[in-house]
Amino acid sequence: MTLWLLVRRSLRQHLLSTVVTALSLALAGGLLMSVWVVKRQARATFTGQTGAWDAVLGARGAKLQLVLNALFHLEASPGNVAFSDFQTLSSNRAVALAIPIAVGDNYLGYRIVGTQTNLFTEAEASPGRRFRLASGGRWFEDGYREAVVGSFVAQRLGLKPGDTFKPYHGLNFNPKEQHDDEYVVTGILEPSNTPTDRVLWIPLAGLQNMSGHAAATASDVSAVLVKLRSPVAGQQLDLLYNKQGDRLTFAWPLGTVLAQLFDKMGWFDQVLELVAYLVALVAAGSVLASLYNSLSARRRDLAILRALGARRMTVFASIILEAVSVAALGMVLAWVLYGVILQTVAAVIRAQTGVVLDPWAWDPVLVIAPAGMVLLGALAGVLPALKAYSNPVAENLVPES
Amino acid sequence: MALLEIENLRKAFRTPDGRIAPVVEVPRFCLDAGDQVALSGPSGTGKTTFLNLIAGILAADSGRITLDGHELNAMSEADRDRLRAGSIGYIFQTFNLLQGFTCLENVLLGMSFGPGADRDRARSLLERVGLGDRLDYHPRQLSTGQQQRVAVARALANRPKLVLADEPTGNLDPANAAQALALIRELCTEEGSALLLVSHDPTVLSAFPRRESLSALNQASRKGIAP
């Protein structure tokens, strides 16, 4: 009780340095937790998005680009696939389901993807979860200028069944490149927390035959999403398209392909982690400096406590406890900062990719990092505590003149 | 058996020019339980050092201090701290109150390292010294006389067997000094504590039936060294 009283009073007496030090520790702890959780969740969530599909067939090119374009609706399409190639693949006995998609247009920056209605009726939005329409809508019909809109796009653009829109040419929004074709929204998808939420879906033929598109490639598709009957089938098709063939790319297995993305971003994670560790070191240094400096002003108080019977270890412990208290206060603020950072990052990632991170999901780092920071704070308190421990009593009982 | 027995006590300090100068050299000094003794001596004669040696704040170079049956020189520093926390009350000329703490907390700290904090006792001691309505005041909000009364209450908080008072009236005006001195003596009597008070003020000294001169006790040649 006495120790806690001593610590509380000291923290209050040095309120400014207490708050500044706690804030710097909070910054370090918040950054560490955020970097770690974003890295882990992003990897798990991005990889999880591919769960409904086993492979993607596309034009010859980089597998990662193909997967990002076809499943995450990012990047440009590496090229076209002839419709006959789609038909050949879909008739292969190793393939359980093959759905063609075509890209090339947007509406106010959100991608328009042409596909077949069996994407919604036979495929899954995410593992174990079918596509579902919000009430009052229906799927589009092939051959009509109709659209089913992802929940995120509908929310952002305020679209609802019955609304109409005219697509813009290209994957990036350019107001001068609007098509004449007008589409009617027939339904809004329920949120699936996948990249499909960020897409306006129209019939495949609609995108292929959009006014201004090249007639020569009108029957081509951008990629084919593939569900296989067995993993062995993946090896067979990998051999067929990637090793024996040279026109198309069969991106399989998707987890391995996506791992390349995170391997490429690894340096960025490392830089962020390094920054967080540096901030942690600076924060620990500020704990040390503020406590050490405050001791000069507290030499007499410490001597008085010793004269009242406080043992050296009591004085030592009070300084360590003070450092731990500042660190603990910093970690409470770190959790708040973590929440703010994760909410912001999750919102940005969702807006850019449709992938949803859960800022409140449990992760061991949420305990390990704060515990580590508190330990670091305690270590930073050792030097000032030793100084307090060796504070001579008799000569410091006399006020400085 | 005496409460405090001192034999051949010696403490020296190194002077700035490198000499070793003895400050305290007391062949024998005794104090019985409940005794009240005034110790006189001009500035720089080692009065504070003498009290710090008795309190166990300083370790003697040689000699023996026995307090309540405990030989200080044979004790570890931690044991001396424990003895001080439980058996000694210390009143300083400059009060030495902790500025960040209230009056009540200052008195509570006077017992926290010894018998343990007792809020009721702390409150009643402050009421006894006339500060019952200032419990939550901080020292800077009190007059010097009031601050010394808090210091007195703090020194008596742990029911000490011996109260050491180092020029306790040195910073007070005559009226406050007389009040403070009377209060210290009354409280020591009430609590059954012995009192060893150091002063160079003849008015203060004259209030004590037993007076000792440190100059007379001290065989050391004094060179005006104030530790």
XYZ file of C-alpha atoms in Angstrom:
628
model
C 0.000 0.000 0.000
C 2.851 2.336 0.944
C 4.715 1.525 -2.262
C 1.632 2.205 -4.319
C 1.033 5.491 -2.472
C 4.644 6.547 -3.152
C 4.328 5.647 -6.833
C 0.969 7.374 -7.278
C 2.213 10.573 -5.714
C 5.399 10.549 -7.725
C 3.525 9.994 -10.978
C 1.194 12.839 -10.120
C 4.064 15.143 -9.170
C 5.695 14.487 -12.563
C 2.446 14.387 -14.501
C 3.767 15.876 -17.729
C 6.711 13.524 -18.081
C 4.469 10.632 -16.970
C 1.974 11.383 -19.738
C 4.598 12.013 -22.427
C 6.475 8.840 -21.541
C 3.277 6.805 -21.409
C 2.275 8.187 -24.818
C 5.594 7.248 -26.385
C 5.252 3.743 -24.935
C 1.671 3.626 -26.228
C 2.864 4.549 -29.694
C 5.440 1.771 -29.634
C 3.042 -0.826 -28.229
C 0.203 0.216 -30.546
C 2.451 0.061 -33.601
C 3.904 -3.302 -32.648
C 0.487 -4.849 -32.122
C -0.956 -3.268 -35.266
C 1.892 -4.323 -37.551
C 1.769 -7.843 -36.212
C -2.008 -8.275 -36.348
C -2.439 -6.633 -39.756
C 0.314 -8.840 -41.161
C -1.148 -12.023 -39.737
C -4.792 -11.238 -40.411
C -4.140 -9.941 -43.907
C -2.276 -13.093 -44.814
C -4.918 -15.365 -43.321
C -7.835 -13.402 -44.742
C -6.414 -12.990 -48.237
C -5.567 -16.668 -48.380
C -9.014 -17.518 -47.039
C -10.707 -15.635 -49.886
C -9.510 -18.244 -52.340
C -11.219 -21.010 -50.420
C -14.234 -21.149 -52.729
C -12.000 -21.807 -55.727
C -9.089 -24.128 -56.412
C -7.492 -22.531 -59.448
C -7.708 -19.809 -62.093
C -7.050 -20.239 -65.802
C -5.880 -17.147 -67.677
C -3.652 -15.835 -70.386
C 0.020 -16.721 -70.252
C 1.644 -14.545 -67.622
C 2.332 -14.220 -63.942
C 0.153 -16.437 -61.755
C -0.023 -13.811 -59.012
C -1.322 -11.162 -61.403
C -3.889 -13.598 -62.726
C -5.158 -14.472 -59.248
C -5.237 -10.862 -58.067
C -7.184 -9.870 -61.168
C -9.653 -12.746 -61.197
C -10.322 -13.228 -57.483
C -9.437 -9.929 -55.837
C -10.399 -7.653 -58.729
C -7.072 -5.869 -58.468
C -4.367 -5.391 -61.072
C -4.884 -5.498 -64.829
C -5.876 -8.650 -66.680
C -2.820 -10.390 -68.135
C -4.761 -11.024 -71.355
C -7.683 -12.949 -72.786
C -8.655 -16.573 -72.928
C -10.541 -17.858 -75.935
C -14.073 -19.004 -75.158
C -13.178 -22.391 -76.639
C -10.469 -22.777 -74.015
C -13.072 -22.184 -71.361
C -15.333 -24.780 -72.953
C -12.486 -27.288 -73.148
C -11.615 -26.784 -69.511
C -15.184 -26.955 -68.281
C -15.724 -30.236 -70.090
C -12.632 -31.755 -68.485
C -13.678 -34.528 -66.091
C -11.247 -33.236 -63.495
C -13.159 -29.973 -63.232
C -16.191 -29.739 -60.972
C -17.123 -26.193 -61.916
C -15.686 -23.567 -64.261
C -17.036 -20.031 -64.443
C -15.732 -17.496 -66.966
C -15.313 -13.849 -66.081
C -14.575 -10.821 -68.210
C -13.268 -7.469 -67.070
C -12.504 -4.171 -68.735
C -15.088 -1.679 -67.536
C -15.918 0.183 -64.382
C -18.604 2.324 -62.862
C -17.290 5.333 -60.962
C -14.089 3.411 -60.208
C -15.710 0.138 -59.130
C -15.058 -2.832 -61.400
C -17.722 -4.279 -63.632
C -17.242 -8.019 -64.113
C -19.101 -10.050 -66.696
C -19.994 -13.608 -65.731
C -22.688 -16.252 -65.868
C -25.536 -16.559 -63.404
C -24.296 -19.958 -62.293
C -21.549 -18.081 -60.443
C -24.264 -17.097 -57.958
C -26.288 -20.292 -58.045
C -23.590 -22.978 -58.157
C -20.458 -21.410 -56.660
C -19.795 -20.205 -53.123
C -19.016 -16.630 -52.107
C -16.659 -17.994 -49.454
C -16.123 -21.532 -48.165
C -19.476 -22.914 -47.044
C -21.396 -19.762 -47.877
C -23.549 -19.274 -50.979
C -24.152 -15.934 -52.679
C -27.353 -14.394 -51.338
C -29.407 -11.467 -52.530
C -30.742 -8.816 -50.235
C -34.539 -8.902 -50.141
C -36.385 -7.403 -53.071
C -33.877 -8.387 -55.751
C -33.237 -11.109 -58.290
C -30.269 -12.396 -60.261
C -29.645 -10.805 -63.653
C -30.670 -12.726 -66.738
C -28.129 -13.602 -69.384
C -28.746 -11.625 -72.532
C -30.190 -8.628 -70.734
C -28.570 -5.394 -69.652
C -29.009 -6.157 -66.011
C -26.641 -6.061 -63.042
C -26.261 -7.514 -59.586
C -24.300 -5.145 -57.381
C -21.926 -6.038 -54.552
C -22.990 -4.795 -51.115
C -20.031 -2.432 -50.628
C -20.559 -0.753 -54.035
C -24.280 -0.474 -53.436
C -23.685 1.126 -50.078
C -21.064 3.540 -51.399
C -22.950 4.531 -54.536
C -26.434 4.294 -53.069
C -27.581 1.807 -55.733
C -30.755 -0.218 -55.292
C -32.865 -2.494 -57.467
C -34.414 -0.557 -60.332
C -31.603 1.984 -60.546
C -29.758 2.314 -63.823
C -26.150 3.114 -64.677
C -23.911 3.460 -67.691
C -20.491 1.775 -67.434
C -17.206 3.520 -68.138
C -14.524 1.963 -70.276
C -11.346 0.690 -68.643
C -10.502 -0.468 -65.167
C -9.909 3.084 -63.927
C -12.599 5.720 -63.885
C -12.375 8.284 -66.688
C -15.514 10.420 -67.052
C -14.846 10.925 -70.757
C -15.075 7.222 -71.533
C -18.667 6.372 -70.693
C -20.414 3.684 -72.700
C -23.877 4.243 -74.116
C -25.238 0.968 -72.763
C -27.531 1.383 -69.801
C -27.850 -1.326 -67.152
C -30.622 -1.896 -64.652
C -29.812 -3.071 -61.153
C -31.840 -6.211 -60.416
C -30.395 -7.115 -57.060
C -27.939 -6.270 -54.328
C -25.726 -8.997 -52.889
C -25.733 -9.541 -49.177
C -22.360 -8.655 -47.663
C -19.960 -11.593 -47.941
C -16.846 -9.767 -46.670
C -15.044 -10.841 -49.811
C -13.793 -8.899 -52.835
C -17.083 -9.703 -54.609
C -18.704 -7.006 -52.461
C -16.747 -4.390 -54.457
C -17.934 -5.499 -57.891
C -20.866 -4.774 -60.190
C -21.752 -8.074 -61.858
C -23.310 -8.113 -65.319
C -23.923 -10.888 -67.882
C -20.773 -12.101 -69.640
C -22.187 -11.224 -73.037
C -23.010 -7.759 -71.848
C -19.396 -6.947 -71.113
C -18.104 -8.758 -74.195
C -20.405 -6.803 -76.470
C -20.290 -3.427 -74.726
C -20.397 -0.544 -77.186
C -16.870 0.343 -78.235
C -15.317 -3.020 -77.348
C -13.302 -4.780 -80.068
C -15.546 -7.120 -82.036
C -12.649 -9.474 -82.797
C -12.265 -10.465 -79.172
C -15.908 -10.252 -78.239
C -16.168 -13.921 -77.401
C -12.996 -14.016 -75.278
C -13.027 -14.067 -71.503
C -10.476 -12.625 -69.069
C -10.141 -15.688 -66.875
C -11.855 -18.850 -65.749
C -12.472 -19.609 -62.080
C -12.048 -23.317 -61.444
C -13.296 -25.747 -58.803
C -11.535 -29.106 -59.073
C -12.816 -32.560 -58.230
C -9.578 -33.521 -56.453
C -6.071 -32.190 -55.747
C -4.705 -34.734 -58.218
C -6.723 -32.970 -60.900
C -4.766 -29.821 -60.144
C -1.498 -31.592 -60.866
C -2.858 -32.928 -64.143
C -4.036 -29.496 -65.309
C -0.822 -27.857 -64.071
C 1.093 -30.277 -66.291
C -1.277 -29.722 -69.204
C -1.348 -25.915 -69.208
C 1.897 -24.818 -67.566
C 4.440 -27.444 -68.523
C 3.172 -28.921 -71.785
C 1.274 -25.890 -73.075
C 2.565 -22.365 -73.628
C -0.567 -20.281 -74.340
C -2.310 -20.247 -70.980
C -1.476 -20.108 -67.286
C -3.112 -22.367 -64.761
C -2.715 -20.714 -61.325
C -2.760 -23.574 -58.816
C -2.567 -24.079 -55.870
C -3.919 -20.663 -55.007
C -2.430 -20.567 -51.479
C 1.054 -20.944 -52.868
C 0.427 -18.289 -55.495
C -0.861 -15.803 -52.922
C 2.072 -16.527 -50.617
C 4.205 -14.835 -53.294
C 2.284 -11.621 -52.655
C 3.161 -11.639 -48.974
C 6.720 -12.668 -49.708
C 6.987 -9.622 -51.947
C 5.543 -7.427 -49.212
C 7.785 -8.974 -46.571
C 10.290 -6.139 -46.703
C 7.523 -3.652 -45.936
C 6.475 -5.644 -42.854
C 10.069 -5.763 -41.736
C 10.482 -2.000 -42.110
C 7.308 -1.387 -40.106
C 8.425 -3.845 -37.443
C 11.837 -2.227 -37.276
C 10.211 1.200 -36.856
C 8.037 -0.179 -34.051
C 11.046 -1.716 -32.305
C 12.966 1.554 -32.628
C 10.033 3.476 -31.174
C 9.954 0.943 -28.331
C 13.637 1.516 -27.645
C 13.214 5.289 -27.724
C 10.235 4.981 -25.390
C 12.243 2.815 -22.979
C 14.988 5.426 -23.156
C 12.493 8.131 -22.284
C 11.328 6.104 -19.246
C 14.924 5.871 -18.138
C 15.685 9.538 -18.800
C 12.561 10.912 -17.143
C 13.000 8.775 -14.023
C 16.715 9.442 -13.840
C 16.249 13.196 -14.188
C 13.431 13.278 -11.673
C 15.684 11.597 -9.103
C 17.830 14.690 -8.832
C 14.786 16.579 -7.615
C 13.725 13.691 -5.384
C 16.979 12.975 -3.575
C 15.741 14.687 -0.437
C 12.359 12.932 -0.523
C 14.124 9.588 -0.862
C 16.423 10.468 2.047
C 13.412 11.423 4.178
C 11.770 8.091 3.389
C 14.965 6.280 4.375
C 15.113 8.331 7.600
C 11.566 7.193 8.321
C 12.746 3.609 8.061
C 12.256 2.750 4.391
C 14.812 0.158 3.335
C 16.971 0.542 0.274
C 15.009 -2.224 -1.439
C 11.768 -0.374 -0.741
C 13.136 2.687 -2.500
C 14.471 0.508 -5.345
C 11.121 -1.255 -5.691
C 9.212 2.027 -5.702
C 11.215 3.253 -8.709
C 10.780 -0.031 -10.572
C 7.061 0.004 -9.768
C 6.882 3.566 -11.037
C 8.490 2.531 -14.334
C 6.123 -0.436 -14.585
C 3.137 1.800 -13.834
C 4.084 4.256 -16.575
C 4.540 1.341 -18.967
C 1.216 -0.193 -17.919
C -0.538 3.136 -18.426
C 1.151 3.330 -21.823
C -0.137 -0.127 -22.691
C -3.720 0.824 -21.851
C -3.312 3.706 -24.283
C -1.586 1.315 -26.704
C -4.708 -0.844 -26.881
C -6.761 2.253 -27.670
C -4.250 3.265 -30.335
C -4.242 -0.283 -31.691
C -8.034 -0.169 -32.009
C -7.864 3.124 -33.897
C -5.077 1.928 -36.222
C -6.774 -1.415 -36.922
C -10.148 0.226 -37.597
C -8.486 2.621 -40.030
C -6.362 -0.020 -41.744
C -9.319 -2.410 -41.949
C -11.440 0.311 -43.534
C -8.719 1.103 -46.083
C -8.117 -2.570 -46.933
C -11.839 -3.166 -47.247
C -12.272 -0.154 -49.509
C -9.314 -1.166 -51.671
C -9.737 -4.939 -51.801
C -13.065 -5.915 -50.275
C -11.210 -8.082 -47.779
C -12.421 -7.483 -44.243
C -10.087 -7.591 -41.250
C -11.529 -7.959 -37.765
C -9.950 -5.320 -35.497
C -11.341 -7.015 -32.400
C -10.227 -10.538 -33.199
C -8.109 -12.183 -30.497
C -4.407 -12.482 -31.177
C -1.760 -13.538 -28.616
C 0.346 -10.535 -29.592
C -2.273 -8.325 -27.907
C -0.982 -9.669 -24.593
C 2.595 -10.563 -25.496
C 3.527 -7.127 -26.883
C 2.146 -5.140 -23.893
C 3.751 -7.602 -21.473
C 7.042 -7.187 -23.318
C 6.716 -3.395 -23.202
C 5.989 -3.455 -19.464
C 9.045 -5.660 -18.973
C 11.077 -3.236 -21.081
C 9.767 -0.376 -18.920
C 10.816 -2.256 -15.785
C 14.279 -2.815 -17.237
C 14.512 0.878 -18.114
C 13.736 1.629 -14.473
C 16.652 -0.422 -13.151
C 19.339 2.235 -13.599
C 17.319 5.024 -11.907
C 16.313 2.530 -9.215
C 19.951 1.728 -8.574
C 20.667 5.436 -8.301
C 17.847 5.794 -5.781
C 19.099 2.677 -3.996
C 22.509 4.234 -3.474
C 21.180 7.689 -2.547
C 23.109 8.752 0.596
C 20.663 9.575 3.380
C 22.443 11.890 5.801
C 23.803 14.343 3.254
C 20.463 14.588 1.415
C 18.345 15.266 4.486
C 19.565 18.839 4.548
C 17.733 21.136 2.104
C 19.806 22.479 -0.765
C 20.718 26.070 -0.105
C 19.177 -1.514 31.514
C 19.385 1.851 29.742
C 17.356 2.402 26.597
C 20.358 3.901 24.838
C 23.962 3.128 25.667
C 26.908 4.548 23.803
C 30.487 3.524 24.357
C 33.623 4.832 22.681
C 31.702 6.087 19.700
C 33.833 7.526 16.940
C 32.985 8.956 13.562
C 35.356 10.843 11.295
C 35.001 12.428 7.866
C 37.529 13.168 5.172
C 38.012 16.897 4.735
C 38.310 18.528 1.303
C 42.079 18.730 1.774
C 42.241 14.981 2.374
C 42.678 14.884 6.148
C 40.623 12.534 8.295
C 38.919 14.712 10.898
C 37.040 13.138 13.809
C 33.621 14.720 14.291
C 32.160 12.569 17.029
C 34.200 11.005 19.789
C 31.935 10.126 22.686
C 33.370 7.803 25.328
C 30.062 7.159 27.097
C 26.468 8.332 26.955
C 23.313 6.764 28.380
C 19.611 7.475 28.195
C 16.900 5.644 30.107
C 13.413 4.915 28.839
C 11.214 7.978 29.151
C 14.179 10.292 29.798
C 14.214 13.750 28.250
C 17.695 15.096 27.616
C 18.871 18.238 25.850
C 22.182 18.128 24.074
C 23.884 21.435 23.441
C 26.772 22.478 21.320
C 27.691 25.175 18.865
C 27.243 24.699 15.126
C 29.628 22.257 13.516
C 30.293 20.225 16.627
C 28.726 17.075 15.164
C 25.310 17.183 16.865
C 23.452 16.056 13.734
C 26.064 13.391 13.034
C 25.635 12.151 16.601
C 21.860 11.833 16.116
C 22.315 10.171 12.702
C 24.637 7.622 14.290
C 22.051 6.847 16.976
C 19.340 6.608 14.315
C 21.461 4.159 12.335
C 21.449 6.458 9.323
C 25.224 6.657 9.570
C 27.487 3.817 10.586
C 30.108 4.512 13.253
C 33.775 4.004 12.525
C 34.166 2.367 15.900
C 32.500 2.082 19.268
C 29.160 0.682 20.275
C 25.608 1.993 20.214
C 23.034 -0.175 21.922
C 19.395 0.813 21.494
C 16.718 -1.160 23.284
C 19.073 -4.115 23.522
C 20.101 -3.991 19.863
C 23.714 -3.283 19.081
C 23.591 -1.105 15.993
C 27.145 -1.755 14.848
C 26.482 -5.475 14.704
C 23.331 -5.051 12.632
C 22.957 -5.018 8.868
C 21.774 -1.812 7.271
C 18.354 -3.347 6.611
C 18.040 -4.332 10.277
C 19.033 -0.823 11.345
C 16.347 0.542 8.974
C 13.837 -1.823 10.563
C 14.850 -0.760 14.065
C 14.618 2.905 13.098
C 11.185 2.389 11.539
C 9.880 0.695 14.672
C 11.673 2.340 17.564
C 12.843 5.816 16.572
C 11.055 9.031 15.749
C 13.054 11.784 14.109
C 12.193 15.485 14.140
C 14.281 17.716 11.877
C 15.027 21.422 12.024
C 13.758 21.779 8.458
C 10.755 19.516 9.192
C 11.520 17.323 6.160
C 7.896 16.784 5.265
C 7.186 15.208 1.908
C 5.691 17.990 -0.162
C 3.701 15.756 -2.498
C 1.798 14.175 0.367
C -0.965 15.495 2.601
C -0.510 15.972 6.347
C -2.342 12.718 7.002
C -0.206 10.842 4.472
C 2.985 12.275 5.943
C 1.992 10.969 9.354
C 0.938 7.617 7.857
C 4.358 7.318 6.247
C 5.859 7.770 9.706
C 4.409 4.390 10.664
C 4.220 2.629 7.299
C 7.739 1.220 7.430
C 7.410 0.126 11.043
C 4.236 -1.042 12.777
C 2.086 -0.352 9.717
C -0.246 2.447 8.693
C -3.044 3.213 11.141
C -5.282 5.973 9.846
C -7.140 6.395 13.130
C -3.914 6.918 15.050
C -2.578 9.305 12.402
C -5.807 11.279 12.549
C -5.855 11.420 16.339
C -2.203 12.526 16.477
C -2.922 15.352 14.055
C -5.933 16.310 16.135
C -3.697 16.200 19.222
C -1.264 18.690 17.628
C -4.183 20.934 16.651
C -4.329 20.079 12.954
C -7.458 17.956 12.880
C -8.946 20.299 10.310
C -5.862 20.197 8.068
C -5.655 16.477 7.364
C -5.792 16.858 3.597
C -3.626 19.960 3.418
C -0.244 19.752 1.782
C 2.767 21.082 3.730
C 3.104 24.139 1.477
C -0.419 25.145 2.520
C 0.610 25.309 6.190
C 2.558 27.822 8.243
C 6.043 26.850 9.458
C 4.705 26.272 12.976
C 1.980 23.998 11.613
C 4.513 22.126 9.475
C 6.638 21.438 12.547
C 3.562 20.143 14.352
C 2.948 17.692 11.487
C 6.589 16.628 11.771
C 6.102 16.055 15.511
C 2.989 13.963 14.882
C 4.887 11.961 12.247
C 7.804 11.316 14.619
C 5.447 9.966 17.269
C 3.326 7.973 14.830
C 5.213 4.683 15.213
C 5.069 4.831 19.037
C 8.869 5.187 19.182
C 10.925 4.315 22.207
C 13.272 7.173 21.393
C 12.562 10.506 19.723
C 15.526 12.334 18.225
C 14.954 16.039 17.693
C 17.529 18.008 15.749
C 17.128 21.746 16.437
C 13.334 21.336 16.195
C 12.682 24.979 17.021
C 15.489 26.420 14.945
C 13.227 27.614 12.156
C 10.423 28.922 14.353
C 9.731 32.297 15.906
C 9.951 32.394 19.738
C 6.227 31.940 20.311
C 5.967 28.991 17.932
C 9.245 27.580 19.259
C 7.942 27.526 22.815
C 4.685 25.884 21.697
C 6.501 23.308 19.597
C 8.912 22.450 22.387
C 6.110 22.036 24.895
C 4.198 19.872 22.427
C 7.174 17.614 21.761
C 7.834 17.101 25.464
C 4.163 16.528 26.277
C 3.695 14.021 23.509
C 6.857 12.147 24.447
C 5.610 11.941 28.016
C 2.170 10.793 26.890
C 3.630 8.131 24.591
C 6.334 7.071 27.063
C 9.081 7.908 24.573
C 12.529 9.051 25.583
C 13.613 12.339 24.016
C 17.080 13.375 22.957
C 16.879 16.952 21.725
C 19.740 18.848 20.168
C 19.772 22.625 20.333
C 22.052 25.562 20.779
C 19.223 27.803 21.973
C 19.632 28.556 25.716
C 15.875 29.052 26.117
C 15.202 25.596 24.796
C 18.000 24.031 26.803
C 16.812 25.640 30.024
C 13.504 23.794 29.722
C 15.237 20.450 30.326
C 16.260 19.252 33.771
C 19.021 17.132 32.226
C 21.345 18.865 29.847
C 24.502 17.541 28.243
C 27.109 19.356 26.241
C 28.360 17.515 23.188
C 31.518 19.612 23.448
C 32.107 18.161 26.850
C 31.257 14.654 25.721
C 33.175 14.944 22.552
C 36.851 14.414 22.926
C 37.545 14.976 19.313
C 39.393 18.080 18.314
C 36.963 20.098 16.251
C 38.065 21.806 13.152
C 34.738 23.314 12.247
C 33.720 20.435 9.999
C 30.012 20.253 9.461
C 29.076 16.900 7.934
